[in-house]
mmCIF file of C-alpha atoms and ligand atoms in Angstrom:
data_model
loop_
_atom_site.group_PDB
_atom_site.id
_atom_site.type_symbol
_atom_site.label_atom_id
_atom_site.label_comp_id
_atom_site.label_asym_id
_atom_site.label_seq_id
_atom_site.Cartn_x
_atom_site.Cartn_y
_atom_site.Cartn_z
ATOM 1 C CA MET A 1 -0.491 24.808 -8.787
ATOM 2 C CA ASP A 2 -1.067 26.197 -12.298
ATOM 3 C CA MET A 3 -1.217 24.425 -15.531
ATOM 4 C CA ALA A 4 2.315 25.460 -16.306
ATOM 5 C CA GLU A 5 3.627 22.614 -14.291
ATOM 6 C CA THR A 6 1.847 20.058 -16.363
ATOM 7 C CA ARG A 7 2.992 21.735 -19.584
ATOM 8 C CA HIS A 8 6.703 21.209 -18.333
ATOM 9 C CA PHE A 9 6.409 17.526 -19.224
ATOM 10 C CA ARG A 10 6.752 16.148 -22.698
ATOM 11 C CA GLN A 11 5.855 12.797 -24.397
ATOM 12 C CA LEU A 12 3.875 11.221 -21.562
ATOM 13 C CA ARG A 13 1.228 8.617 -22.550
ATOM 14 C CA GLY A 14 -0.413 8.497 -19.103
ATOM 15 C CA ALA A 15 -2.666 11.104 -17.515
ATOM 16 C CA LEU A 16 -1.149 14.080 -15.791
ATOM 17 C CA VAL A 17 -3.453 16.146 -13.693
ATOM 18 C CA ALA A 18 -2.831 19.311 -11.547
ATOM 19 C CA ASP A 19 -4.546 19.761 -8.278
ATOM 20 C CA ALA A 20 -6.151 16.256 -8.369
ATOM 21 C CA PRO A 21 -8.333 14.919 -5.447
ATOM 22 C CA LEU A 22 -6.670 11.654 -4.004
ATOM 23 C CA ALA A 23 -9.652 10.257 -1.986
ATOM 24 C CA ARG A 24 -10.600 7.982 -4.899
ATOM 25 C CA TYR A 25 -6.979 6.494 -4.984
ATOM 26 C CA THR A 26 -7.068 5.441 -1.348
ATOM 27 C CA SER A 27 -9.127 2.569 0.178
ATOM 28 C CA TRP A 28 -10.088 4.811 3.030
ATOM 29 C CA ARG A 29 -11.716 7.141 0.395
ATOM 30 C CA ALA A 30 -10.632 10.228 2.440
ATOM 31 C CA GLY A 31 -8.052 12.868 2.322
ATOM 32 C CA GLY A 32 -6.844 15.764 0.290
ATOM 33 C CA ARG A 33 -5.471 16.622 -3.121
ATOM 34 C CA ALA A 34 -2.113 16.140 -5.075
ATOM 35 C CA GLN A 35 -0.518 19.200 -6.508
ATOM 36 C CA LEU A 36 0.383 17.006 -9.507
ATOM 37 C CA LEU A 37 -0.921 13.607 -10.002
ATOM 38 C CA PHE A 38 0.575 11.098 -12.721
ATOM 39 C CA LEU A 39 -1.042 8.020 -13.738
ATOM 40 C CA PRO A 40 1.668 6.407 -15.875
ATOM 41 C CA ALA A 41 0.662 4.176 -18.787
ATOM 42 C CA ASP A 42 3.519 1.687 -17.879
ATOM 43 C CA ARG A 43 7.047 1.474 -16.466
ATOM 44 C CA ASP A 44 8.648 3.288 -19.384
ATOM 45 C CA ASP A 45 6.213 6.137 -19.190
ATOM 46 C CA LEU A 46 7.041 6.480 -15.507
ATOM 47 C CA ALA A 47 10.644 6.650 -16.352
ATOM 48 C CA VAL A 48 9.966 9.331 -18.913
ATOM 49 C CA PHE A 49 8.134 11.371 -16.228
ATOM 50 C CA LEU A 50 10.797 10.916 -13.619
ATOM 51 C CA ARG A 51 13.529 12.003 -15.886
ATOM 52 C CA GLN A 52 11.720 15.345 -16.381
ATOM 53 C CA LEU A 53 10.656 15.704 -12.743
ATOM 54 C CA PRO A 54 12.353 18.748 -11.381
ATOM 55 C CA PRO A 55 14.886 17.523 -8.576
ATOM 56 C CA ALA A 56 13.363 19.855 -5.953
ATOM 57 C CA MET A 57 9.820 18.464 -6.541
ATOM 58 C CA PRO A 58 8.865 16.071 -3.831
ATOM 59 C CA LEU A 59 7.710 12.613 -5.088
ATOM 60 C CA THR A 60 5.212 10.323 -3.571
ATOM 61 C CA VAL A 61 4.294 6.813 -4.882
ATOM 62 C CA LEU A 62 1.016 5.109 -4.312
ATOM 63 C CA GLY A 63 -0.243 1.863 -5.596
ATOM 64 C CA LEU A 64 -3.806 1.134 -4.614
ATOM 65 C CA GLY A 65 -3.510 3.360 -1.559
ATOM 66 C CA SER A 66 -4.775 0.466 0.617
ATOM 67 C CA ASN A 67 -2.228 1.172 3.448
ATOM 68 C CA THR A 68 -2.195 4.950 3.277
ATOM 69 C CA LEU A 69 -3.876 7.793 4.924
ATOM 70 C CA VAL A 70 -3.495 11.108 2.921
ATOM 71 C CA ARG A 71 -4.073 14.085 5.216
ATOM 72 C CA ASP A 72 -6.781 16.669 4.238
ATOM 73 C CA GLY A 73 -4.217 19.289 3.187
ATOM 74 C CA GLY A 74 -2.977 17.063 0.539
ATOM 75 C CA ILE A 75 0.456 16.375 -0.920
ATOM 76 C CA ALA A 76 2.808 18.860 -2.219
ATOM 77 C CA GLY A 77 4.775 17.820 -5.307
ATOM 78 C CA ALA A 78 4.074 14.966 -7.638
ATOM 79 C CA VAL A 79 2.102 11.851 -6.654
ATOM 80 C CA VAL A 80 2.443 8.854 -8.898
ATOM 81 C CA VAL A 81 -0.221 6.296 -8.780
ATOM 82 C CA THR A 82 1.088 3.212 -10.328
ATOM 83 C CA HIS A 83 -1.790 0.665 -10.314
ATOM 84 C CA SER A 84 -2.834 -0.511 -13.788
ATOM 85 C CA PRO A 85 -5.317 -3.134 -14.478
ATOM 86 C CA GLY A 86 -3.434 -4.066 -17.710
ATOM 87 C CA ALA A 87 -0.029 -4.497 -16.292
ATOM 88 C CA ALA A 88 1.931 -7.613 -17.113
ATOM 89 C CA LEU A 89 2.165 -10.992 -15.481
ATOM 90 C CA ALA A 90 4.131 -13.824 -17.052
ATOM 91 C CA VAL A 91 5.940 -17.019 -16.382
ATOM 92 C CA ALA A 92 9.674 -16.821 -17.441
ATOM 93 C CA ASP A 93 12.457 -19.412 -16.621
ATOM 94 C CA GLY A 94 10.466 -21.009 -13.930
ATOM 95 C CA LEU A 95 9.794 -17.650 -12.241
ATOM 96 C CA ILE A 96 6.705 -15.577 -12.135
ATOM 97 C CA TYR A 97 7.344 -11.987 -13.361
ATOM 98 C CA ALA A 98 4.859 -9.277 -12.240
ATOM 99 C CA ASP A 99 4.804 -5.702 -13.006
ATOM 100 C CA ALA A 100 4.591 -3.745 -9.727
ATOM 101 C CA ALA A 101 1.418 -2.187 -10.979
ATOM 102 C CA VAL A 102 -0.384 -5.497 -10.953
ATOM 103 C CA ALA A 103 -3.031 -5.961 -8.004
ATOM 104 C CA SER A 104 -1.676 -8.573 -5.532
ATOM 105 C CA PRO A 105 -4.896 -10.687 -5.705
ATOM 106 C CA LYS A 106 -4.310 -10.906 -9.418
ATOM 107 C CA LEU A 107 -0.797 -12.205 -8.768
ATOM 108 C CA ALA A 108 -2.261 -14.811 -6.337
ATOM 109 C CA ARG A 109 -4.702 -16.227 -8.831
ATOM 110 C CA PHE A 110 -2.070 -16.098 -11.611
ATOM 111 C CA ALA A 111 0.421 -18.183 -9.516
ATOM 112 C CA ALA A 112 -2.318 -20.668 -8.522
ATOM 113 C CA ILE A 113 -3.473 -21.216 -12.075
ATOM 114 C CA HIS A 114 0.131 -21.816 -13.068
ATOM 115 C CA GLY A 115 0.546 -24.593 -10.468
ATOM 116 C CA CYS A 116 2.530 -22.569 -7.780
ATOM 117 C CA ALA A 117 1.941 -22.868 -4.059
ATOM 118 C CA GLY A 118 2.520 -20.207 -1.503
ATOM 119 C CA ALA A 119 1.093 -17.006 -3.171
ATOM 120 C CA GLU A 120 -2.496 -17.584 -1.965
ATOM 121 C CA PHE A 121 -2.085 -15.243 0.897
ATOM 122 C CA LEU A 122 -1.821 -12.376 -1.471
ATOM 123 C CA ALA A 123 -5.419 -12.992 -2.680
ATOM 124 C CA GLY A 124 -6.845 -10.974 0.211
ATOM 125 C CA VAL A 125 -4.105 -8.151 0.229
ATOM 126 C CA PRO A 126 -5.954 -5.445 -1.824
ATOM 127 C CA GLY A 127 -2.877 -3.503 -2.879
ATOM 128 C CA THR A 128 -0.383 -3.599 -5.732
ATOM 129 C CA VAL A 129 2.695 -5.819 -6.070
ATOM 130 C CA GLY A 130 4.806 -2.693 -5.582
ATOM 131 C CA GLY A 131 2.956 -1.881 -2.373
ATOM 132 C CA ALA A 132 3.435 -5.568 -1.268
ATOM 133 C CA LEU A 133 7.157 -5.161 -1.936
ATOM 134 C CA ALA A 134 7.304 -1.851 -0.160
ATOM 135 C CA MET A 135 5.428 -3.220 2.936
ATOM 136 C CA ASN A 136 6.581 -6.794 2.791
ATOM 137 C CA ALA A 137 2.855 -7.498 3.049
ATOM 138 C CA GLY A 138 1.854 -10.785 4.640
ATOM 139 C CA CYS A 139 -0.783 -12.796 6.344
ATOM 140 C CA TYR A 140 -1.724 -16.294 7.184
ATOM 141 C CA GLY A 141 1.887 -17.297 7.510
ATOM 142 C CA GLY A 142 2.979 -15.937 4.158
ATOM 143 C CA GLU A 143 5.234 -12.758 3.517
ATOM 144 C CA THR A 144 5.973 -11.206 0.086
ATOM 145 C CA TRP A 145 9.658 -11.289 0.258
ATOM 146 C CA THR A 146 9.918 -14.997 1.139
ATOM 147 C CA TYR A 147 9.327 -15.508 -2.575
ATOM 148 C CA VAL A 148 11.324 -12.625 -4.260
ATOM 149 C CA VAL A 149 14.239 -13.586 -6.458
ATOM 150 C CA ARG A 150 14.907 -10.028 -7.820
ATOM 151 C CA VAL A 151 13.205 -6.723 -8.221
ATOM 152 C CA GLU A 152 13.430 -3.920 -10.782
ATOM 153 C CA VAL A 153 13.538 -0.414 -9.246
ATOM 154 C CA LEU A 154 13.283 2.928 -10.997
ATOM 155 C CA THR A 155 15.473 5.488 -9.274
ATOM 156 C CA ARG A 156 14.468 9.090 -8.814
ATOM 157 C CA ALA A 157 16.664 10.012 -11.642
ATOM 158 C CA GLY A 158 14.687 7.689 -14.057
ATOM 159 C CA VAL A 159 17.076 4.837 -14.253
ATOM 160 C CA PHE A 160 16.075 1.184 -13.970
ATOM 161 C CA GLU A 161 18.221 -1.069 -11.649
ATOM 162 C CA VAL A 162 17.818 -4.666 -10.774
ATOM 163 C CA ARG A 163 18.265 -5.581 -7.130
ATOM 164 C CA THR A 164 18.098 -8.671 -5.170
ATOM 165 C CA PRO A 165 16.841 -9.474 -1.593
ATOM 166 C CA ALA A 166 20.438 -9.211 -0.355
ATOM 167 C CA ASP A 167 20.203 -5.524 -1.174
ATOM 168 C CA TYR A 168 17.467 -5.106 1.417
ATOM 169 C CA ARG A 169 16.976 -5.713 5.173
ATOM 170 C CA ILE A 170 13.536 -7.363 5.286
ATOM 171 C CA GLY A 171 11.379 -7.392 8.450
ATOM 172 C CA TYR A 172 7.781 -7.576 9.723
ATOM 173 C CA ARG A 173 5.986 -5.062 7.339
ATOM 174 C CA SER A 174 9.340 -3.343 6.824
ATOM 175 C CA VAL A 175 11.791 -3.084 3.973
ATOM 176 C CA HIS A 176 14.985 -1.058 4.202
ATOM 177 C CA ARG A 177 18.068 -0.796 2.112
ATOM 178 C CA ALA A 178 20.781 -3.192 3.408
ATOM 179 C CA ASP A 179 23.426 -0.556 3.396
ATOM 180 C CA GLY A 180 21.396 1.774 5.566
ATOM 181 C CA ALA A 181 20.912 4.239 2.560
ATOM 182 C CA PRO A 182 17.421 6.016 2.659
ATOM 183 C CA PRO A 183 14.763 4.417 0.626
ATOM 184 C CA ASP A 184 14.924 5.334 -3.001
ATOM 185 C CA GLY A 185 13.186 4.559 -6.176
ATOM 186 C CA ILE A 186 10.037 2.918 -7.121
ATOM 187 C CA PHE A 187 9.522 -0.798 -7.363
ATOM 188 C CA THR A 188 8.562 -1.431 -11.109
ATOM 189 C CA ALA A 189 8.610 -5.199 -11.306
ATOM 190 C CA ALA A 190 9.484 -8.322 -9.420
ATOM 191 C CA TRP A 191 10.434 -11.935 -10.167
ATOM 192 C CA PHE A 192 9.011 -14.601 -7.695
ATOM 193 C CA ARG A 193 9.893 -18.241 -7.196
ATOM 194 C CA PHE A 194 6.935 -19.997 -5.681
ATOM 195 C CA PRO A 195 7.283 -23.801 -4.950
ATOM 196 C CA PRO A 196 5.406 -26.030 -7.218
ATOM 197 C CA GLY A 197 1.908 -26.879 -5.942
ATOM 198 C CA ASP A 198 -1.490 -28.048 -7.283
ATOM 199 C CA ALA A 199 -3.585 -25.478 -9.092
ATOM 200 C CA ALA A 200 -6.959 -26.854 -7.712
ATOM 201 C CA ALA A 201 -5.497 -26.880 -4.192
ATOM 202 C CA ALA A 202 -4.276 -23.350 -4.434
ATOM 203 C CA ARG A 203 -7.478 -22.082 -5.857
ATOM 204 C CA ALA A 204 -9.322 -23.838 -2.923
ATOM 205 C CA ARG A 205 -7.010 -22.262 -0.417
ATOM 206 C CA ILE A 206 -7.637 -18.741 -1.876
ATOM 207 C CA ARG A 207 -11.385 -19.310 -1.581
ATOM 208 C CA GLU A 208 -10.894 -20.422 2.025
ATOM 209 C CA LEU A 209 -8.784 -17.521 2.930
ATOM 210 C CA LEU A 210 -11.080 -15.011 1.335
ATOM 211 C CA ALA A 211 -14.123 -16.605 3.202
ATOM 212 C CA ARG A 212 -12.137 -16.094 6.510
ATOM 213 C CA ARG A 213 -11.689 -12.395 5.661
ATOM 214 C CA ILE A 214 -15.254 -11.842 4.748
ATOM 215 C CA ALA A 215 -16.354 -13.350 8.093
ATOM 216 C CA ALA A 216 -13.856 -11.323 10.224
ATOM 217 C CA GLN A 217 -13.223 -7.928 8.233
ATOM 218 C CA PRO A 218 -15.487 -4.913 7.457
ATOM 219 C CA LEU A 219 -14.904 -5.306 3.712
ATOM 220 C CA ASP A 220 -18.037 -3.542 2.786
ATOM 221 C CA GLN A 221 -16.810 -0.305 4.374
ATOM 222 C CA PRO A 222 -13.859 1.839 3.216
ATOM 223 C CA ASN A 223 -10.747 0.835 5.323
ATOM 224 C CA ALA A 224 -7.047 0.460 5.130
ATOM 225 C CA GLY A 225 -6.718 -3.141 6.614
ATOM 226 C CA SER A 226 -4.994 -3.479 9.941
ATOM 227 C CA VAL A 227 -4.270 -0.023 11.390
ATOM 228 C CA PHE A 228 -1.633 -1.262 13.878
ATOM 229 C CA ARG A 229 1.096 -3.776 13.651
ATOM 230 C CA ASN A 230 0.557 -6.654 16.007
ATOM 231 C CA PRO A 231 2.927 -6.281 18.979
ATOM 232 C CA PRO A 232 5.150 -9.361 19.612
ATOM 233 C CA GLY A 233 3.142 -12.289 21.028
ATOM 234 C CA ASP A 234 -0.204 -10.410 20.960
ATOM 235 C CA HIS A 235 -2.872 -9.089 18.651
ATOM 236 C CA ALA A 236 -3.612 -5.381 18.246
ATOM 237 C CA ALA A 237 -7.299 -6.151 17.675
ATOM 238 C CA ARG A 238 -7.484 -8.166 21.084
ATOM 239 C CA LEU A 239 -5.856 -5.213 22.868
ATOM 240 C CA ILE A 240 -8.103 -2.601 21.342
ATOM 241 C CA GLU A 241 -11.270 -4.701 21.939
ATOM 242 C CA SER A 242 -10.206 -5.257 25.656
ATOM 243 C CA CYS A 243 -10.170 -1.513 26.011
ATOM 244 C CA GLY A 244 -13.875 -1.275 24.858
ATOM 245 C CA LEU A 245 -13.021 0.712 21.814
ATOM 246 C CA LYS A 246 -14.989 -1.390 19.282
ATOM 247 C CA GLY A 247 -17.509 0.969 17.556
ATOM 248 C CA PHE A 248 -15.820 4.026 19.162
ATOM 249 C CA ALA A 249 -16.117 7.097 16.729
ATOM 250 C CA ILE A 250 -14.457 10.486 16.000
ATOM 251 C CA GLY A 251 -16.350 12.428 13.494
ATOM 252 C CA ASP A 252 -17.368 10.003 10.710
ATOM 253 C CA ALA A 253 -14.320 7.691 11.461
ATOM 254 C CA GLN A 254 -15.236 4.650 13.458
ATOM 255 C CA VAL A 255 -13.356 1.685 14.962
ATOM 256 C CA SER A 256 -15.061 -1.292 13.169
ATOM 257 C CA ALA A 257 -17.505 -3.245 15.300
ATOM 258 C CA LYS A 258 -16.575 -6.245 13.350
ATOM 259 C CA HIS A 259 -12.637 -6.043 13.706
ATOM 260 C CA ALA A 260 -11.135 -3.692 16.310
ATOM 261 C CA ASN A 261 -7.916 -3.308 14.307
ATOM 262 C CA PHE A 262 -9.810 -1.778 11.427
ATOM 263 C CA ILE A 263 -10.987 1.792 11.186
ATOM 264 C CA VAL A 264 -13.874 2.376 8.752
ATOM 265 C CA ASN A 265 -15.294 5.280 6.912
ATOM 266 C CA PRO A 266 -18.808 3.928 6.551
ATOM 267 C CA ARG A 267 -20.437 7.112 4.932
ATOM 268 C CA ARG A 268 -17.426 8.037 2.896
ATOM 269 C CA THR A 269 -17.574 11.447 4.648
ATOM 270 C CA ALA A 270 -14.783 10.994 7.261
ATOM 271 C CA ARG A 271 -12.015 13.626 7.159
ATOM 272 C CA ALA A 272 -8.529 12.206 7.299
ATOM 273 C CA ALA A 273 -8.062 14.337 10.436
ATOM 274 C CA ASP A 274 -10.822 12.354 12.050
ATOM 275 C CA ILE A 275 -9.197 8.958 10.991
ATOM 276 C CA GLU A 276 -5.850 10.262 12.265
ATOM 277 C CA ALA A 277 -7.292 11.503 15.536
ATOM 278 C CA LEU A 278 -8.958 8.087 16.017
ATOM 279 C CA ILE A 279 -5.797 6.173 15.422
ATOM 280 C CA PHE A 280 -3.869 8.204 18.142
ATOM 281 C CA HIS A 281 -6.969 8.109 20.511
ATOM 282 C CA VAL A 282 -6.886 4.267 20.216
ATOM 283 C CA GLN A 283 -3.078 4.171 20.633
ATOM 284 C CA ARG A 284 -3.309 6.397 23.739
ATOM 285 C CA VAL A 285 -6.140 4.487 25.382
ATOM 286 C CA VAL A 286 -4.516 1.075 24.739
ATOM 287 C CA ARG A 287 -1.170 2.504 26.106
ATOM 288 C CA GLU A 288 -2.878 3.733 29.356
ATOM 289 C CA ARG A 289 -4.917 0.608 29.964
ATOM 290 C CA THR A 290 -2.545 -2.200 28.939
ATOM 291 C CA GLY A 291 0.870 -0.502 28.901
ATOM 292 C CA VAL A 292 1.374 -1.619 25.192
ATOM 293 C CA LEU A 293 2.345 0.918 22.575
ATOM 294 C CA LEU A 294 0.791 -0.013 19.339
ATOM 295 C CA GLU A 295 2.600 1.079 16.406
ATOM 296 C CA PRO A 296 0.615 2.279 13.258
ATOM 297 C CA GLU A 297 1.106 -0.089 10.300
ATOM 298 C CA VAL A 298 -0.686 2.402 7.905
ATOM 299 C CA ARG A 299 1.351 5.187 6.425
ATOM 300 C CA ILE A 300 0.176 8.710 7.080
ATOM 301 C CA ILE A 301 1.254 11.350 4.540
ATOM 302 C CA GLY A 302 0.699 14.852 3.449
ATOM 303 C CA ALA A 303 -0.162 18.075 5.101
ATOM 304 C CA ARG A 304 -2.755 18.932 7.744
ATOM 305 C CA ALA A 305 -5.636 21.053 6.466
ATOM 306 C CA GLN A 306 -5.263 24.724 7.258
ATOM 307 C CA GLU A 307 -7.806 26.265 9.560
ATOM 308 C CA GLY A 308 -11.129 26.574 7.796
ATOM 309 C CA GLU A 309 -10.320 24.302 4.911
HETATM 310 C C1 FAD B 1 -9.289 -4.897 3.476
HETATM 311 C C2 FAD B 1 -7.686 -4.870 3.722
HETATM 312 C C3 FAD B 1 -6.908 -5.953 4.089
HETATM 313 C C4 FAD B 1 -5.543 -5.831 4.219
HETATM 314 N N1 FAD B 1 -4.956 -6.966 4.596
HETATM 315 C C5 FAD B 1 -3.569 -7.038 4.685
HETATM 316 C C6 FAD B 1 -2.900 -8.196 5.163
HETATM 317 O O1 FAD B 1 -3.399 -9.271 5.441
HETATM 318 N N2 FAD B 1 -1.507 -8.085 5.146
HETATM 319 C C7 FAD B 1 -0.855 -6.954 4.926
HETATM 320 O O2 FAD B 1 0.402 -6.940 4.898
HETATM 321 N N3 FAD B 1 -1.442 -5.819 4.393
HETATM 322 C C8 FAD B 1 -2.733 -5.828 4.352
HETATM 323 N N4 FAD B 1 -3.503 -4.725 4.064
HETATM 324 C C9 FAD B 1 -2.705 -3.430 3.655
HETATM 325 C C10 FAD B 1 -2.421 -3.206 2.364
HETATM 326 O O3 FAD B 1 -3.252 -3.822 1.352
HETATM 327 C C11 FAD B 1 -0.966 -3.785 2.071
HETATM 328 O O4 FAD B 1 -0.033 -3.058 2.737
HETATM 329 C C12 FAD B 1 -0.613 -3.526 0.539
HETATM 330 O O5 FAD B 1 0.577 -4.345 0.203
HETATM 331 C C13 FAD B 1 -0.470 -2.087 0.240
HETATM 332 O O6 FAD B 1 -0.215 -1.960 -1.243
HETATM 333 P P1 FAD B 1 -0.716 -0.663 -1.920
HETATM 334 O O7 FAD B 1 -0.387 -0.752 -3.435
HETATM 335 O O8 FAD B 1 -2.193 -0.358 -1.655
HETATM 336 O O9 FAD B 1 0.232 0.419 -1.143
HETATM 337 P P2 FAD B 1 -0.018 1.937 -0.834
HETATM 338 O O10 FAD B 1 -1.021 1.970 0.194
HETATM 339 O O11 FAD B 1 -0.498 2.546 -2.062
HETATM 340 O O12 FAD B 1 1.356 2.291 -0.410
HETATM 341 C C14 FAD B 1 1.901 1.789 0.774
HETATM 342 C C15 FAD B 1 3.361 2.211 0.852
HETATM 343 O O13 FAD B 1 4.088 1.535 -0.079
HETATM 344 C C16 FAD B 1 4.809 2.462 -0.919
HETATM 345 N N5 FAD B 1 4.633 2.015 -2.321
HETATM 346 C C17 FAD B 1 3.585 1.625 -2.990
HETATM 347 N N6 FAD B 1 3.920 1.191 -4.300
HETATM 348 C C18 FAD B 1 5.282 1.386 -4.318
HETATM 349 C C19 FAD B 1 6.134 1.008 -5.386
HETATM 350 N N7 FAD B 1 5.850 0.586 -6.559
HETATM 351 N N8 FAD B 1 7.509 1.248 -5.157
HETATM 352 C C20 FAD B 1 7.902 1.702 -3.929
HETATM 353 N N9 FAD B 1 7.091 2.021 -2.850
HETATM 354 C C21 FAD B 1 5.756 1.774 -3.094
HETATM 355 C C22 FAD B 1 4.021 3.833 -0.649
HETATM 356 O O14 FAD B 1 4.763 4.900 -1.014
HETATM 357 C C23 FAD B 1 3.576 3.651 0.754
HETATM 358 O O15 FAD B 1 4.504 3.955 1.552
HETATM 359 C C24 FAD B 1 -4.922 -4.654 3.836
HETATM 360 C C25 FAD B 1 -5.663 -3.614 3.483
HETATM 361 C C26 FAD B 1 -6.949 -3.651 3.275
HETATM 362 C C27 FAD B 1 -7.701 -2.464 2.825
#
């Protein structure tokens, strides 16, 4: 990648960097580089970028990279990292509007302060609203799409569209187009309707849920939350622990000794290849010993490193 590709783009307000390391943009703090990294200033800036993106150039979207493993060989094409600390939150017509670039815990606190119930679960999901929409993030009985009234999507061609939940097939940690069309576009905003609640009660619930997480999850070590989806009627963590895999390591990647469905990178030195090998080692051992095939919840993207890299 040479600088020529960054010079192709005009009138961008955000940062555009060629050959940029991505580890700092993922919660695992591991993985390779982006051929071209764009940090849009806002939704309109992202639209300006997409309208100039050559159609043949692959496009990858990251929010806070809290559910994503980027392989060591990095990502070809453009990577857009949407998270923006200044992104907008507002109350409008009885709905809560959130830019997709907002961090989900911020949305949870905003909803609580504005007397809404139901958003508390998002306080402990350390991604963006866009990532929560893409994943249908959920926990403690709450799920993102339960509260979505409409979303704004920016297509690959750089055109904004407004869609409703009826346009999607929503499942457990899965969101597909209802008409079977391949996933397209980037979520840029959402309007939520949360039931009315009591601000003090919502804030107390947030504190309680965060305390439960601190007690149960290795939040002081880089991780990407639950690695595997829970199989129907069971818990991935229970199955992994029952196979004696807590603490098992490959290279510098380790199955957390605190929560068996977390893989941690305690020294920030793990290669993505170690993390990936550990994911599939755990999957294989659990399958052999229990008969259950655990399905990864984390998304693994990018190229494997070449020999000697
Ligand atoms: C400590 C910890 C605890 C967690 N707990 C939970 C939990 O309780 N429940 C839960 O569901 N998840 C949990 N997660 C996982 C993760 O936080 C969620 O999946 C989160 O919603 C991902 O958001 P993100 O912005 O980090 O997404 P990323 O990891 O950046 O991206 C995830 C996927 O979403 C896509 N995507 C991201 N932004 C957009 C966008 N704007 N438009 C279209 N696609 C987009 C990406 O292309 C990718 O495929 C946890 C993670 C950690 C580290």
